Coordinates of C-alpha atoms in Angstrom, one line a residue:
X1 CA -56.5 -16.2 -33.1
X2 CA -53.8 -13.8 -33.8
X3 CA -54.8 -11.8 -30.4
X4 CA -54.8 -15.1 -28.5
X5 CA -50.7 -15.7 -29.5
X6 CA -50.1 -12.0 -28.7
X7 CA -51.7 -12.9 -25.0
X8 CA -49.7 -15.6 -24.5
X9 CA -46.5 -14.2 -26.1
X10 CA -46.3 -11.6 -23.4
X11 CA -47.4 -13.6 -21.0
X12 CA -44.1 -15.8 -21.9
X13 CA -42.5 -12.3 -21.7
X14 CA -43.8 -11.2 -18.3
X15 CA -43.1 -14.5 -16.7
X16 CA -39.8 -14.4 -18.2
X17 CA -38.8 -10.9 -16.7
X18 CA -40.0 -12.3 -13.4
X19 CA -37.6 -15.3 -13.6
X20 CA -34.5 -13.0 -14.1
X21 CA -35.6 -10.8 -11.5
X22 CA -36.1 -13.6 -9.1
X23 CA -32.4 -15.4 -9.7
X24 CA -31.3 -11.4 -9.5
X25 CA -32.7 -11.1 -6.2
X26 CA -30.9 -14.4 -5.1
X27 CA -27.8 -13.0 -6.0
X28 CA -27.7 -10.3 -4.3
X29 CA -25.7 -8.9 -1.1
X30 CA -28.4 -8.3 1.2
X31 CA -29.9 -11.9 0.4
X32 CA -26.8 -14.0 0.6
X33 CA -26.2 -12.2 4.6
X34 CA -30.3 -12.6 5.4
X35 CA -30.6 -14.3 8.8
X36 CA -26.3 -14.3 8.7
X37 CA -23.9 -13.2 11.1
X38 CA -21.2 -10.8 9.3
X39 CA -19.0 -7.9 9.8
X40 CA -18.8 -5.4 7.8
X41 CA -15.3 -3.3 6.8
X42 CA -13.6 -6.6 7.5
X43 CA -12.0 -7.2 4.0
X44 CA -9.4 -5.4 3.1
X45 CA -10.1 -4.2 -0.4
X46 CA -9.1 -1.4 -2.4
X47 CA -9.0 -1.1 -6.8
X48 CA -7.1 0.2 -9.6
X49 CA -6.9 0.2 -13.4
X50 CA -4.5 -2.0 -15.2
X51 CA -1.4 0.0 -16.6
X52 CA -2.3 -1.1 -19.7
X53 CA -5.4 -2.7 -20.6
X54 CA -6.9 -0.4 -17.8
X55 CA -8.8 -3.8 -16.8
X56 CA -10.5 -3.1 -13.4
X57 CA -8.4 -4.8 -10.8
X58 CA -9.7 -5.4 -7.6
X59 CA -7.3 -6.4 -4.9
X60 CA -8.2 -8.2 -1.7
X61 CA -5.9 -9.5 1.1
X62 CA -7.2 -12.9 2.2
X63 CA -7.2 -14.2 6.0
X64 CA -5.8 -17.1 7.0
X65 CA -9.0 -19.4 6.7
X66 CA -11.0 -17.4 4.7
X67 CA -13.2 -19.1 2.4
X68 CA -16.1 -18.7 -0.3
X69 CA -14.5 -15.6 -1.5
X70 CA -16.9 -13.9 -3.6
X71 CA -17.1 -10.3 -5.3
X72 CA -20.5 -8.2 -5.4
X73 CA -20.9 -5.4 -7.8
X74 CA -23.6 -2.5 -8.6
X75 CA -25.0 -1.7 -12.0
X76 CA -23.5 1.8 -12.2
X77 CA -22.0 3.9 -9.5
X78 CA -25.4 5.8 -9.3
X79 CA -26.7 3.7 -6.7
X80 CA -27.1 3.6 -2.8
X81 CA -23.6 2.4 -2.0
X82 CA -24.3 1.0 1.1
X83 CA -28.2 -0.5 0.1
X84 CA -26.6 -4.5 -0.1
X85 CA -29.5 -5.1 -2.5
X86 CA -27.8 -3.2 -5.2
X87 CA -24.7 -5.4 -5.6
X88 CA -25.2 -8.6 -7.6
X89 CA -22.9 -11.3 -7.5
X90 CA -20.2 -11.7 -10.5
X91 CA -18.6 -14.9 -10.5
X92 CA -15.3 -13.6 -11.9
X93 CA -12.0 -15.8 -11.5
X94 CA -9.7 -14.7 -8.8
X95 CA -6.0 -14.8 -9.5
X96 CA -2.8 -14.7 -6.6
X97 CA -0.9 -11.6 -6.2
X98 CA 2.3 -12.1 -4.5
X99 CA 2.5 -15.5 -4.8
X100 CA -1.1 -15.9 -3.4
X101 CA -0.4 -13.5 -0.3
X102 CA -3.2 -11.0 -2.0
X103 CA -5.7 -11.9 -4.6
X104 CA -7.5 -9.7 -7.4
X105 CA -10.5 -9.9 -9.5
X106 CA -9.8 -8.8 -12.9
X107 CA -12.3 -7.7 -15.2
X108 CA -13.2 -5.2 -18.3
X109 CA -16.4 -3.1 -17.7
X110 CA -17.9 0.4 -19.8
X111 CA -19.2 1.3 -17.1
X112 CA -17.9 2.3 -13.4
X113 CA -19.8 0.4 -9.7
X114 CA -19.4 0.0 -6.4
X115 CA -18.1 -3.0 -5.9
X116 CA -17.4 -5.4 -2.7
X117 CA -15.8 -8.5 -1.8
X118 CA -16.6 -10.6 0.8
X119 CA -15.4 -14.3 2.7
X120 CA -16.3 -16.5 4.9
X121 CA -14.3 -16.4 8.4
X122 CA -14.9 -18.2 11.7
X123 CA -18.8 -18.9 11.1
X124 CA -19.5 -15.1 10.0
X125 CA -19.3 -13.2 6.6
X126 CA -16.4 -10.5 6.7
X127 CA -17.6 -7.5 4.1
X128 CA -15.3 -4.8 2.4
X129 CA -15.9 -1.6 2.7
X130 CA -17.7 -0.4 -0.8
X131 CA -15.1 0.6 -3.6
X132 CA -16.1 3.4 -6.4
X133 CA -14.6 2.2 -9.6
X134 CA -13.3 5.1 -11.4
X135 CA -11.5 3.2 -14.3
X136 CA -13.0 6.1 -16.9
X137 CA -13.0 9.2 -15.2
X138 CA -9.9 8.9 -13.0
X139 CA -7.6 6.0 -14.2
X140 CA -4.6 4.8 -11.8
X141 CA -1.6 6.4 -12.6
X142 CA 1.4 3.8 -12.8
X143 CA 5.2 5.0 -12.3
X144 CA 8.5 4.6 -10.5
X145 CA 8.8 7.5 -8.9
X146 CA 10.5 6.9 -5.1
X147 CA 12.9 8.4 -3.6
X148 CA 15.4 4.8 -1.9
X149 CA 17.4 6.3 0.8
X150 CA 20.1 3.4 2.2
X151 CA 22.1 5.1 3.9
X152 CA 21.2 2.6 7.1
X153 CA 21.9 -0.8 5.7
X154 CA 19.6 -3.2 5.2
X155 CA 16.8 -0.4 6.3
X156 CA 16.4 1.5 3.3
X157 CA 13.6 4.2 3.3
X158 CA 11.6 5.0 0.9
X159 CA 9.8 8.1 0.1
X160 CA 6.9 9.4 -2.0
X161 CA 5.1 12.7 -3.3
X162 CA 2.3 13.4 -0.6
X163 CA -1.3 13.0 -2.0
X164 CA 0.1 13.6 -6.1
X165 CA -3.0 12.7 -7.6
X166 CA -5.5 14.1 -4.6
X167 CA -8.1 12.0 -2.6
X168 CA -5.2 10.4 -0.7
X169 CA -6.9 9.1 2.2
X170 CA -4.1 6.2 3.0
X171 CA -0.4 4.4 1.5
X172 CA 0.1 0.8 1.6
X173 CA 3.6 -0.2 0.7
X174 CA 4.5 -4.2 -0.3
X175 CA 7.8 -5.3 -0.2
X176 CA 8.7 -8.2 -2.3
X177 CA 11.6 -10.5 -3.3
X178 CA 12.9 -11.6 -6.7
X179 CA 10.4 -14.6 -6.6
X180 CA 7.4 -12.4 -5.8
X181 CA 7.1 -13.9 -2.3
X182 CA 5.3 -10.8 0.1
X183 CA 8.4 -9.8 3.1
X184 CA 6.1 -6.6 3.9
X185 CA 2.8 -5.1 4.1
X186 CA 2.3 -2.5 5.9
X187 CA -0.5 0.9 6.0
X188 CA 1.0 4.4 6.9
X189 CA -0.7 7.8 6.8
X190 CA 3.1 9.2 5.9
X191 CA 4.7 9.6 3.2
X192 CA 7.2 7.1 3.9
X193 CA 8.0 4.0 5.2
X194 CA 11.4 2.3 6.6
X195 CA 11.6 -1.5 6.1
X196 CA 11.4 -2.6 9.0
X197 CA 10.7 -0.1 11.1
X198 CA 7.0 -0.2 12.3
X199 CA 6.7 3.1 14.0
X200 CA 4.1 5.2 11.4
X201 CA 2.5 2.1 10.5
X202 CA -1.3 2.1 11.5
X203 CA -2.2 -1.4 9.7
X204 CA 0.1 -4.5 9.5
X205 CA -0.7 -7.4 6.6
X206 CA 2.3 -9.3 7.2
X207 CA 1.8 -12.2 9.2
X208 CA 5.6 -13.5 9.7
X209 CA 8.6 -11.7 10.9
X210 CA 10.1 -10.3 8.2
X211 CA 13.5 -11.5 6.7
X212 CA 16.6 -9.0 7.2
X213 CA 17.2 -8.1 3.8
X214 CA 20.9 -9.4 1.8
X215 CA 23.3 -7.0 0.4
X216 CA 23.5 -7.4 -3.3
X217 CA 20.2 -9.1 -3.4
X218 CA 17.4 -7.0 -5.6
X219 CA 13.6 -6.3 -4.0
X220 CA 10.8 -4.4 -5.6
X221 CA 8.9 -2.1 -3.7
X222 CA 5.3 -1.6 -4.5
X223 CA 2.9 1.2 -3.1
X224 CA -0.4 2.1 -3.5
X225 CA -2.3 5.2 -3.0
X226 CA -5.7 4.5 -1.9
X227 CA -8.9 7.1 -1.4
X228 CA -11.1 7.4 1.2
X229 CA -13.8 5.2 -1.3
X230 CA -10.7 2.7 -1.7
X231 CA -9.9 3.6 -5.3
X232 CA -6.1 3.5 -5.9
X233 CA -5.1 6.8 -7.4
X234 CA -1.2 6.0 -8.1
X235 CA 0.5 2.5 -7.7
X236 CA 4.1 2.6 -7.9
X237 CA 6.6 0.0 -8.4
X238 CA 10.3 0.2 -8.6
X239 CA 13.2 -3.0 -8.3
X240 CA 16.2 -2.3 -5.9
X241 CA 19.6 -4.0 -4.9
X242 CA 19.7 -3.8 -0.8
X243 CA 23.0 -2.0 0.2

């Protein structure tokens, strides 16, 4: 009798395992764009560690339209980065950045991914590129440290150590008003970047002309460093009065 209930205990086991591993496979990148049209290195995407908390912050910049934003995520960072059946969906809660302008996925992990994010556009699936979370073994360093030059006014310039924490592969530089409302987002290769002056800028987030900025009226300035595997190495963010 006893060797009957040990049969059918692990046969309750077995068909258990095969459950899980069959919701897992429906959950999973490469099932969710199966007979899809998408586009991949559409979604602008990139992640950090949280100052404090060194949460996992994954940052996105939503299109106009974009819907059924989701974020995908390996089991460690061990994995075929670019085999869609290692990332499983995480329904995490996405929160606005900038007033809504950007959105992140927040989250507390012991262990470092890939991770991707992905949305639905005009009838096709838009795809980040992968992003190696590095939370433990290289955490984002968060600091002030910008040269403001305004000596043209209403232009200032700001400026930036080159590649401080190595793996620089890209900047991108926000500039924000008092209410948090996006005026700027722009990509350079440089080490600098002039509001508004579009010259070294080789990718372009804002989607309205940008306000001329008002004397006396304070701004922050936010830049990230971003790798060539879209991990942000530095973020900085300083406040400034426009001259």
């Amino acid at each position: 009798m006893s060797k009957i209930k040990y049969i059918i205990v692990s046969f309750l086991v077995f068909t258990s395992c095969l459950n899980d591993n069959d919701d897992n496979l429906g959950n999973t990148l490469d099932v969710y764009i199966l007979n899809k049209s998408f586009e991949m290195g559409a979604v602008i995407a990139c992640a950090a560690s949280d100052a404090n908390t060194n949460e996992i912050l994954t940052f996105y910049y939503p299109e106009t339209g974009a819907t059924n934003i989701r974020f995908y995520e390996t089991q460690n960072a061990q994995v075929n980065k670019d085999d869609f059946s290692n990332y499983l969906l995480n329904e995490l809660h996405s929160e606005p950045v900038f007033n809504g302008y950007l959105g992140r996925f927040p989250q507390s992990s012991t262990t470092e991914k890939w991770v991707i994010v992905t949305f639905e556009l005009d009838g096709e699936i838009k795809i980040s590129n992968p992003i190696r979370v590095k939370h433990l073994t290289k955490s984002t360093v968060w600091n002030d440290e910008v040269a403001i030059d305004q000596s043209q006014s209403r232009m200032p310039n700001f400026a930036w150590e080159h590649n401080a924490f190595g793996d620089n592969a890209i900047y991108f530089q926000v500039i924000s008003d008092e209410q948090d409302n996006l005026l700027s987002g722009t990509y350079t290769y440089d080490n600098h970047f002039q509001y508004y002056d579009i010259s070294n800028v080789v990718l372009n987030v804002t989607t309205d002309a940008p306000p001329e900025l008002i004397i006396g009226s304070s701004y922050n300035f936010t830049l990230m460093d971003v790798s060539e595997d879209n991990w942000v190495n530095w973020v900085i963010q300083k406040t400034f009065d426009a001259q």
